[in-house]
Coordinates of C-alpha atoms and ligand atoms in Angstrom, one line a residue:
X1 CA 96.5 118.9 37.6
X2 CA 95.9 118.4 34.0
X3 CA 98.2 121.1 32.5
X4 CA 98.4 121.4 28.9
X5 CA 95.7 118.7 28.4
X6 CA 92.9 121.0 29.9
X7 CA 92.1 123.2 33.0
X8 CA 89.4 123.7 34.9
X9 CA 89.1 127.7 35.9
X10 CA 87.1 129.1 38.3
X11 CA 85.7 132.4 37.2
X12 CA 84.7 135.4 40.1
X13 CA 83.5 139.0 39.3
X14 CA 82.5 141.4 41.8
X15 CA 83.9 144.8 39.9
X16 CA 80.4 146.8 40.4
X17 CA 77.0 145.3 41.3
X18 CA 77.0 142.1 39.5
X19 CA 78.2 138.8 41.4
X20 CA 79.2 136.1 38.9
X21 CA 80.6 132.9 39.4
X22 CA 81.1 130.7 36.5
X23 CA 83.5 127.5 36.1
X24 CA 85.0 126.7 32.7
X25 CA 87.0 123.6 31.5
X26 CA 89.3 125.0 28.9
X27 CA 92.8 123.6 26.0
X28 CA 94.7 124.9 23.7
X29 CA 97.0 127.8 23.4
X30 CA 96.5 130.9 21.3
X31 CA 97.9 130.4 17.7
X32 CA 96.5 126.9 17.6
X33 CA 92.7 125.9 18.9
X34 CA 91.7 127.4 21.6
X35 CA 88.2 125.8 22.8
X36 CA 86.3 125.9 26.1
X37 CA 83.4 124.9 27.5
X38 CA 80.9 126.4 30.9
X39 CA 80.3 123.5 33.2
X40 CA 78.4 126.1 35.7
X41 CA 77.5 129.6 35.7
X42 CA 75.6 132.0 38.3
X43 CA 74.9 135.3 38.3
X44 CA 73.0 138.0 40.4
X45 CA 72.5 141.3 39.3
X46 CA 71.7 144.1 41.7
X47 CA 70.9 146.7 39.4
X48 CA 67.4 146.9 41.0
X49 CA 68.7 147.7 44.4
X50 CA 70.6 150.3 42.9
X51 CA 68.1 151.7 41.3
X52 CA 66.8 153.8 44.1
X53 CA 70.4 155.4 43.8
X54 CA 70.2 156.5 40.1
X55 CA 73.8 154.7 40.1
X56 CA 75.3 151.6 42.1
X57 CA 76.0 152.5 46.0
X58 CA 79.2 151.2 46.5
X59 CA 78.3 149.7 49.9
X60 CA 75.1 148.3 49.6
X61 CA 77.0 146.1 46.2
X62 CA 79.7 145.4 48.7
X63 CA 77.3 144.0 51.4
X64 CA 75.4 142.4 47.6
X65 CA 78.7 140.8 46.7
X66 CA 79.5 139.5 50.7
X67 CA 75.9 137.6 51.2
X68 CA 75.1 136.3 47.2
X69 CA 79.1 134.8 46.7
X70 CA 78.8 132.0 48.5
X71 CA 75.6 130.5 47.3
X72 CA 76.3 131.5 43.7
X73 CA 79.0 129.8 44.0
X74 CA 77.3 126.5 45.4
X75 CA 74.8 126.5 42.6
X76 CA 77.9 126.7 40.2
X77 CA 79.5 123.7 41.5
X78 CA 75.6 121.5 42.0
X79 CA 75.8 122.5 38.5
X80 CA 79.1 121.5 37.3
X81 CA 78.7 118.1 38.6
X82 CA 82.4 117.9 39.4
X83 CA 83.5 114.5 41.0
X84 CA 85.6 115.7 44.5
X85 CA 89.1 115.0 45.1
X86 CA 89.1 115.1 49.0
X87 CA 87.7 116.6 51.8
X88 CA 90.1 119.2 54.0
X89 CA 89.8 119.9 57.2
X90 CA 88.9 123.2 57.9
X91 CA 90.3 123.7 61.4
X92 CA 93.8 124.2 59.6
X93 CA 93.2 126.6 58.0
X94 CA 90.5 128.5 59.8
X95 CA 92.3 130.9 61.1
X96 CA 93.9 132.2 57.7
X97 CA 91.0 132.6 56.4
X98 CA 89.0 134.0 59.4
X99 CA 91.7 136.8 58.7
X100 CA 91.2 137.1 55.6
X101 CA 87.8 137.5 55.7
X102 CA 87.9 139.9 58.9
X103 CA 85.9 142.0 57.2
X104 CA 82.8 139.8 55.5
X105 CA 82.0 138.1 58.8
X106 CA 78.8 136.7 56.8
X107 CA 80.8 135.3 54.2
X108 CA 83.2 133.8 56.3
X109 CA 80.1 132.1 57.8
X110 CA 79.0 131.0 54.7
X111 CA 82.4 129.7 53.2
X112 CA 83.2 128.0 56.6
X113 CA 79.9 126.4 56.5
X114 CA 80.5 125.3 52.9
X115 CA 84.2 123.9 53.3
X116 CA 82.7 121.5 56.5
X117 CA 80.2 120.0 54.0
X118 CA 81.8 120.0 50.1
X119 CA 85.4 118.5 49.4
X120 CA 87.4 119.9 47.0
X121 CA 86.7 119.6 43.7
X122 CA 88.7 119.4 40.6
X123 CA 89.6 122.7 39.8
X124 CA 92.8 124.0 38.7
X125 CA 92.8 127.3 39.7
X126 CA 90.9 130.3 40.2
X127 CA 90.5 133.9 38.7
X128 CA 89.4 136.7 40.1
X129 CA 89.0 140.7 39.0
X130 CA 91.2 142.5 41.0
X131 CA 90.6 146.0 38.9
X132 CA 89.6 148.0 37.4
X133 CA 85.7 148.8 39.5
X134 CA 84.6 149.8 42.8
X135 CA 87.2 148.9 45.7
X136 CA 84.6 147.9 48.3
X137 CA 82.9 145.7 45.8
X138 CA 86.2 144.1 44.3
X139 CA 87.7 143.1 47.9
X140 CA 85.1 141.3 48.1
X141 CA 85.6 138.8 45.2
X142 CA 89.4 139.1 46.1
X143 CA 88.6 138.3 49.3
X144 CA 86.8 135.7 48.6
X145 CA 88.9 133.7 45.8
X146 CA 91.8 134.2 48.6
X147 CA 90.3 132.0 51.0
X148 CA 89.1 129.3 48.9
X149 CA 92.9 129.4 47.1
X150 CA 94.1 128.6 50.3
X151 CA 91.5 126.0 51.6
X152 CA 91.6 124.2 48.6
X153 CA 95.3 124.9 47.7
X154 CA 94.5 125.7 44.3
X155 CA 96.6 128.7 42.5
X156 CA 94.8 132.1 42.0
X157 CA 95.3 134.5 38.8
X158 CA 94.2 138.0 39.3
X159 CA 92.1 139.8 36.6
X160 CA 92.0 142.8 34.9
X161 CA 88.3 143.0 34.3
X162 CA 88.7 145.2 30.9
X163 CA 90.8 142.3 29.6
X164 CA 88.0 139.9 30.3
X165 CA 85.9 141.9 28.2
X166 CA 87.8 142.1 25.6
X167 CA 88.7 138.4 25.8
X168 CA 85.6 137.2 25.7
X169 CA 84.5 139.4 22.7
X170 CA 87.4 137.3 21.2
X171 CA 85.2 134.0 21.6
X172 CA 82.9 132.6 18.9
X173 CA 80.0 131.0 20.7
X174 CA 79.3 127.6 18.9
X175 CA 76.2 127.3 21.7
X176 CA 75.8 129.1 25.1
X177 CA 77.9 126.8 26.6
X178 CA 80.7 126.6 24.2
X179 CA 83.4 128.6 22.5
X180 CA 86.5 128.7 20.5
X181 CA 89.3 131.6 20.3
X182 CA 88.3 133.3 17.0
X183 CA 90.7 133.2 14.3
X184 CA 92.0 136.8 13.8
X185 CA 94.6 138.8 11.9
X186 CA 96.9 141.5 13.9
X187 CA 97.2 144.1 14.6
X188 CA 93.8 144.0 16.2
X189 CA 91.8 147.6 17.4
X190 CA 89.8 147.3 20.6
X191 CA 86.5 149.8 20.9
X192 CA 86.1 149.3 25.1
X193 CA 82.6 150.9 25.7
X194 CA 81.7 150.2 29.2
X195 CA 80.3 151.7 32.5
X196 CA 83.7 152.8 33.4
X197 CA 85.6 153.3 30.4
X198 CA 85.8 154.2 27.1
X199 CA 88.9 153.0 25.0
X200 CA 90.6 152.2 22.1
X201 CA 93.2 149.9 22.5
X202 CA 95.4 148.3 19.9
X203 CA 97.0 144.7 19.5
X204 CA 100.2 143.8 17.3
X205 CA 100.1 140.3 19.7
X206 CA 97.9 137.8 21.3
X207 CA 97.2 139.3 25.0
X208 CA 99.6 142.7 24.5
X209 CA 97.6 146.3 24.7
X210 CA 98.3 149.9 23.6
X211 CA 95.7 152.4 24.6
X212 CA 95.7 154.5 21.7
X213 CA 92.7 156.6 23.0
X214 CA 90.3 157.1 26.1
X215 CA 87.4 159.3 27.0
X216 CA 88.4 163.1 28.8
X217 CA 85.1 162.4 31.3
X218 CA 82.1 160.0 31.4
X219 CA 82.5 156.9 29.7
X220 CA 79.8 156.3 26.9
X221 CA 77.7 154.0 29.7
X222 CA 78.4 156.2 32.1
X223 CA 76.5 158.8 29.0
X224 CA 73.6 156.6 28.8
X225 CA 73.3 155.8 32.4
X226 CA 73.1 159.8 33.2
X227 CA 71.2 160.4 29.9
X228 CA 68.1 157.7 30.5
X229 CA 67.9 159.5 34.1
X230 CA 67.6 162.8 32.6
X231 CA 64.7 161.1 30.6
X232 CA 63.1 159.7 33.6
X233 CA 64.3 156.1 33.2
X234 CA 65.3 153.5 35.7
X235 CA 69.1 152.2 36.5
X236 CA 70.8 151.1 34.2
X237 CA 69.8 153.6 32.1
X238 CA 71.5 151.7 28.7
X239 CA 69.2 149.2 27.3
X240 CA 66.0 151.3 28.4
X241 CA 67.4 154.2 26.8
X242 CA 68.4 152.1 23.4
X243 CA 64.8 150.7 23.2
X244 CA 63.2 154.5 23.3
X245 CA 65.7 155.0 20.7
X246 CA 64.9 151.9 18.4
X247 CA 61.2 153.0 18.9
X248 CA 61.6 156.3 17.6
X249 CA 63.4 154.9 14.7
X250 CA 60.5 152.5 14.0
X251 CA 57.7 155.4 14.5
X252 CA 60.0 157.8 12.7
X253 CA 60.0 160.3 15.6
X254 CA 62.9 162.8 15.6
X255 CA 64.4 165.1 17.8
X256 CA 63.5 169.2 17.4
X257 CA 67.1 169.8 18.4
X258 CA 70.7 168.2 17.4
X259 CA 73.1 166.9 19.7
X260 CA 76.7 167.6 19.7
X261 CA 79.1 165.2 18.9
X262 CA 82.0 166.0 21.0
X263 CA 85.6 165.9 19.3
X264 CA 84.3 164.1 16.8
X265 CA 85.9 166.2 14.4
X266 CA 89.5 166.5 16.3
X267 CA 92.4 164.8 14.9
X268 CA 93.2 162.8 17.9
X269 CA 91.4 158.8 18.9
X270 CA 90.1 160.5 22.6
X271 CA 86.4 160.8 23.3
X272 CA 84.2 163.3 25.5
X273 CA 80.8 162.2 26.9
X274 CA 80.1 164.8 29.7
X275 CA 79.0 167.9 27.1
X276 CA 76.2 165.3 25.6
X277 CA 74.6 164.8 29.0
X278 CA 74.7 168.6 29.8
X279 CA 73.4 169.5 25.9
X280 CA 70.1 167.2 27.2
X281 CA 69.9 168.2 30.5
X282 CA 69.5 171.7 29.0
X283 CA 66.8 170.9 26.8
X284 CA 65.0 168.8 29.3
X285 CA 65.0 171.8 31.1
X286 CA 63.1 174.3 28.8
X287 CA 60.0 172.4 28.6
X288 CA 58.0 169.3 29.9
X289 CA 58.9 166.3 28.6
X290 CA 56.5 164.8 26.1
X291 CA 56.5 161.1 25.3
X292 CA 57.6 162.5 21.9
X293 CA 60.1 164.7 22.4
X294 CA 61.6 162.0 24.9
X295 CA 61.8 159.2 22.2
X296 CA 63.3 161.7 19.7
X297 CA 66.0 163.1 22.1
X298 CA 66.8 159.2 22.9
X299 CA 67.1 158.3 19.3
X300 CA 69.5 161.7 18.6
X301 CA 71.4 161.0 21.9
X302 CA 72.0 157.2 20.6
X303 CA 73.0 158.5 17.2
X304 CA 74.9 161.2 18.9
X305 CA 76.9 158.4 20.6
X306 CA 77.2 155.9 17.7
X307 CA 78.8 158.7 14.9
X308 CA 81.9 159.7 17.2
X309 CA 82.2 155.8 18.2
X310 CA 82.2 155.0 14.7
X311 CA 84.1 158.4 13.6
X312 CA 86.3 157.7 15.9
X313 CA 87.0 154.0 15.5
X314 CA 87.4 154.4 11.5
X315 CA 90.0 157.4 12.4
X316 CA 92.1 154.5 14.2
X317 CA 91.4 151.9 11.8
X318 CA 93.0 153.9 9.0
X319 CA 95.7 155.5 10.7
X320 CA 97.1 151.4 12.5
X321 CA 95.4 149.6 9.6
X322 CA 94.1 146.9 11.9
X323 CA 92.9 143.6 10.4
X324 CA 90.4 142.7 13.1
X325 CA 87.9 145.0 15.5
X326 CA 87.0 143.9 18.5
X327 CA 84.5 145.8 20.1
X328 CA 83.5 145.0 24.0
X329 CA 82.0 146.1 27.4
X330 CA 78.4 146.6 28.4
X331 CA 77.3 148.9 25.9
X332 CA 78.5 146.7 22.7
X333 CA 75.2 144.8 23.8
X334 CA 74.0 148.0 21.7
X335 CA 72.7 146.8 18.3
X336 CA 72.1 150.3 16.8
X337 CA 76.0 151.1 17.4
X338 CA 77.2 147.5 16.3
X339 CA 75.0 147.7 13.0
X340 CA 76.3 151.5 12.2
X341 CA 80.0 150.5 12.9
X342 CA 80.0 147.5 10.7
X343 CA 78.0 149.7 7.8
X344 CA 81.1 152.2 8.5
X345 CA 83.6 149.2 7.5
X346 CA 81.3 148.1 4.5
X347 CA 81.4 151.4 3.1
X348 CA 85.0 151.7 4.2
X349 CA 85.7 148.6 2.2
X350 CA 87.7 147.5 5.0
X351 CA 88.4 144.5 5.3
X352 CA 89.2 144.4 8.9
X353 CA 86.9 142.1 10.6
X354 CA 84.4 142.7 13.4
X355 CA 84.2 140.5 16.2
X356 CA 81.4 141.6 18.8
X357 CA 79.7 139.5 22.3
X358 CA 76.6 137.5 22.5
X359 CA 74.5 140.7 23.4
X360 CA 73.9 138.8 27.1
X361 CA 77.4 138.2 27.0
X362 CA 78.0 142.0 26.9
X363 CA 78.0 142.9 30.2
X364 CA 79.9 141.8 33.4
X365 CA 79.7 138.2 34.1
X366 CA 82.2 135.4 35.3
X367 CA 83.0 133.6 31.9
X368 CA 84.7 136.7 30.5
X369 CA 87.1 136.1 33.9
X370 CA 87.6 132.8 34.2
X371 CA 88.5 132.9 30.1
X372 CA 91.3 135.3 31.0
X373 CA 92.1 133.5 33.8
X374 CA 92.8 130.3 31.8
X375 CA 95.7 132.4 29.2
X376 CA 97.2 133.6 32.5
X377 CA 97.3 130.6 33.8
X378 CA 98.6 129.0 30.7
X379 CA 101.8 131.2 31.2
X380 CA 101.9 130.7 34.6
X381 CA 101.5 134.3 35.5
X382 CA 99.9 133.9 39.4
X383 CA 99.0 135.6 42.3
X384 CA 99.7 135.3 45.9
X385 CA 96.7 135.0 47.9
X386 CA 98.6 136.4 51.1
X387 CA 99.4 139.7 49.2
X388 CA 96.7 140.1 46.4
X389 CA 94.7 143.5 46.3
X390 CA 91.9 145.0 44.8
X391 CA 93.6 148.4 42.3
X392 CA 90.2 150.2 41.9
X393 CA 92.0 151.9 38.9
X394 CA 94.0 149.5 37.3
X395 CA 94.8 150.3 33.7
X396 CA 94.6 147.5 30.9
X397 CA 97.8 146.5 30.9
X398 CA 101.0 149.2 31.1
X399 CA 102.4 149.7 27.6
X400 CA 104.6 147.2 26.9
Ligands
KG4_1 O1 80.6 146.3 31.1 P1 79.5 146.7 32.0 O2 78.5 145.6 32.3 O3 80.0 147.2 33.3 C1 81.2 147.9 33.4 O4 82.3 147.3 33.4 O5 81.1 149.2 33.5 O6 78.8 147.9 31.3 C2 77.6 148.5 31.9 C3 77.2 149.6 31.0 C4 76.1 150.5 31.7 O7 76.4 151.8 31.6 C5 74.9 150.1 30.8 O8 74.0 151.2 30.8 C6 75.5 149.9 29.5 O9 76.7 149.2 29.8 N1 74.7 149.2 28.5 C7 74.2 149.7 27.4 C8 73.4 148.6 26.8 N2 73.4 147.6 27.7 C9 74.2 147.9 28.7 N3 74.4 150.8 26.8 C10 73.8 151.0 25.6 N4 73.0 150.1 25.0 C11 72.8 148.9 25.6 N5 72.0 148.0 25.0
ZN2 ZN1 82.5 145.5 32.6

């Protein structure tokens, strides 16, 4: 192992309907450099297969996760070039992980398959999301990352997914390849905007959370997601939805009617999604949809969306005085709601800074996993593959 020098950390996410692989080599400890570099990534997205479904189908992305794991994982490792240590032999312990894997028999196939031919490369451990997303889909990743801990004897770290996000919005990309921990000032305030959630979260420390507000209902992708389908647009609803909305902008179409902006005005940091999606379904309603109307009702539903993140977000930010935003999950890959919120802080004259994603970086992947793998691992904090399980609702971190 090569503690303290650098680590090698093998990244799996199977929280919805993406499967990610992605091995990093990683040094340095938070509070001095922190720099890391992607020897191999691989992704598959099944949002088309979902598509069909209006929203992901928790089995079909389980059976997704089970068949594409394996050979995403292969192409990770052809591309990481890694010199192998040694080859094991399977036949001891077979059994474990024929148990383990009772219930992906294909995947067990696969791995099996895999273990006979590949030795063991150098890798130092591996991290997997173990929560929050869909059970079915996250067993599998667990599942997964358990075997292979145990073939390969290499420690596992279990993920929470939402820290990964936020992690890795902590990253300044120096390529696509390459990163360093950003330099920030504490405390720092968290917008989480994602599929499943929608947070703010605050940070006096490296790694230590506070929710300081959530959503009542739908999360604001969950909004968008339900929204575009009101509109007559494909799964996932998000980016389609934001580009009727930019359009609109550009051809100064807008809408007849106004949104609300639920508890926007309320002295508290919570958010409520689920009256927006019923205010358009009950326009949609009235009449047929024109192209016009619909690029006007996207653009009011995106501005809708972006004043009570911002409102909200500037509440927080005066009442904790943070020093740096983060702001993470799919739907910062939004640029109309990253360009209003740092307009907000400009005309705030805050001086808090904003640290957002790579937009492609935005959503799930395996770098933001294997990245929080590699602090947990720093501190030593691991799992045990005999016992680890997937917590379909596991909070970002208890308050500490
Ligand atoms: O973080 P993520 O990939 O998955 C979860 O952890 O939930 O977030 C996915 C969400 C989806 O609801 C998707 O519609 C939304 O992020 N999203 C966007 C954009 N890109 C993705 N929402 C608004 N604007 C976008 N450009
Ligand atoms: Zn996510």
């Amino acid at each position: 192992m090569r503690y303290n020098l650098c680590m090698r950390i093998l990244g799996v996410e199977t929280s919805c309907d993406e499967t990610a692989v992605c091995l990093i080599e990683a040094q340095g400890r938070p509070g001095s450099t922190v720099s890391f570099s992607v020897l191999g990534n691989s992704l598959f997205s099944q949002a088309a297969l979902h598509a069909q479904y209006g929203g992901v189908f928790p089995n079909l992305a389980k059976r997704e996760h089970a068949k594409n794991l394996v050979p995403l994982f292969a192409s990770t490792l052809r591309e990481a070039r890694l010199s192998q240590e040694h080859y094991t032999d399977v036949s001891l312990y077979q059994e474990t992980i024929r148990q383990i894997l009772e219930r992906e028999p294909e995947l067990l196939q696969q791995l099996i398959a895999f273990l006979q031919t590949h030795a063991r490369p150098e890798i130092d451990c591996i991290a997997v999301t173990h929560g929050p997303g869909l059970e079915p889909a996250l067993w599998v990743g667990i599942n997964f990352a358990r075997a292979l801990s145990i073939a390969w004897d290499m420690p596992l770290v279990a993920v929470n997914h939402l820290e990964g996000h936020i992690l890795l919005s902590m990253m300044e990309m120096h390529s696509p390849s390459r990163g360093t921990l950003s330099t920030c000032e504490f405390p720092i305030l968290t917008l989480l905007i994602s599929g499943g959630h929608t947070e703010l979260v605050l940070s006096e420390q490296f790694g230590v959370y506070r929710r300081i507000g959530e959503t009542r209902d739908d999360a604001a992708g969950e909004a968008f997601d339900k929204v575009a389908r009101l509109l007559g647009l494909g799964y996932p609803g998000g980016p389609e939805l934001a580009r009727l909305a930019r359009e609109a902008r550009e051809k100064n179409i807008a809408a007849d009617s106004t949104l609300p902006r639920p508890m926007m005005r309320e002295d508290n940091l919570d958010f409520s999604f689920s009256g927006l999606k019923t205010a358009v379904r009950n326009i949609v309603g009235e009449e047929p949809l024109t192209e016009e109307k619909r690029l006007g009702l996207a653009r009011e539903f995106e501005d809708a969306v972006a004043d009570v993140l911002v409102g909200k977000t500037m509440r927080a930010l005066e009442e904790y005085g943070a020093q740096t935003i983060v702001v993470g999950g799919g739907v910062s890959a939004n640029t109309h709601i990253r360009a209003r919120l740092a307009e907000a802080l400009a005309a705030a004259g805050a001086p808090a800074r904003l640290l957002v994603p790579p937009p492609e970086l935005a959503t799930d992947n395996a770098l933001m996993i294997a990245l929080a793998g590699y602090f947990h691992a720093l501190n030593e904090e691991y799992a045990d593959p005999a016992t680890l399980t997937a917590q379909g609702n596991l909070k970002l971190a208890p308050l500490r």
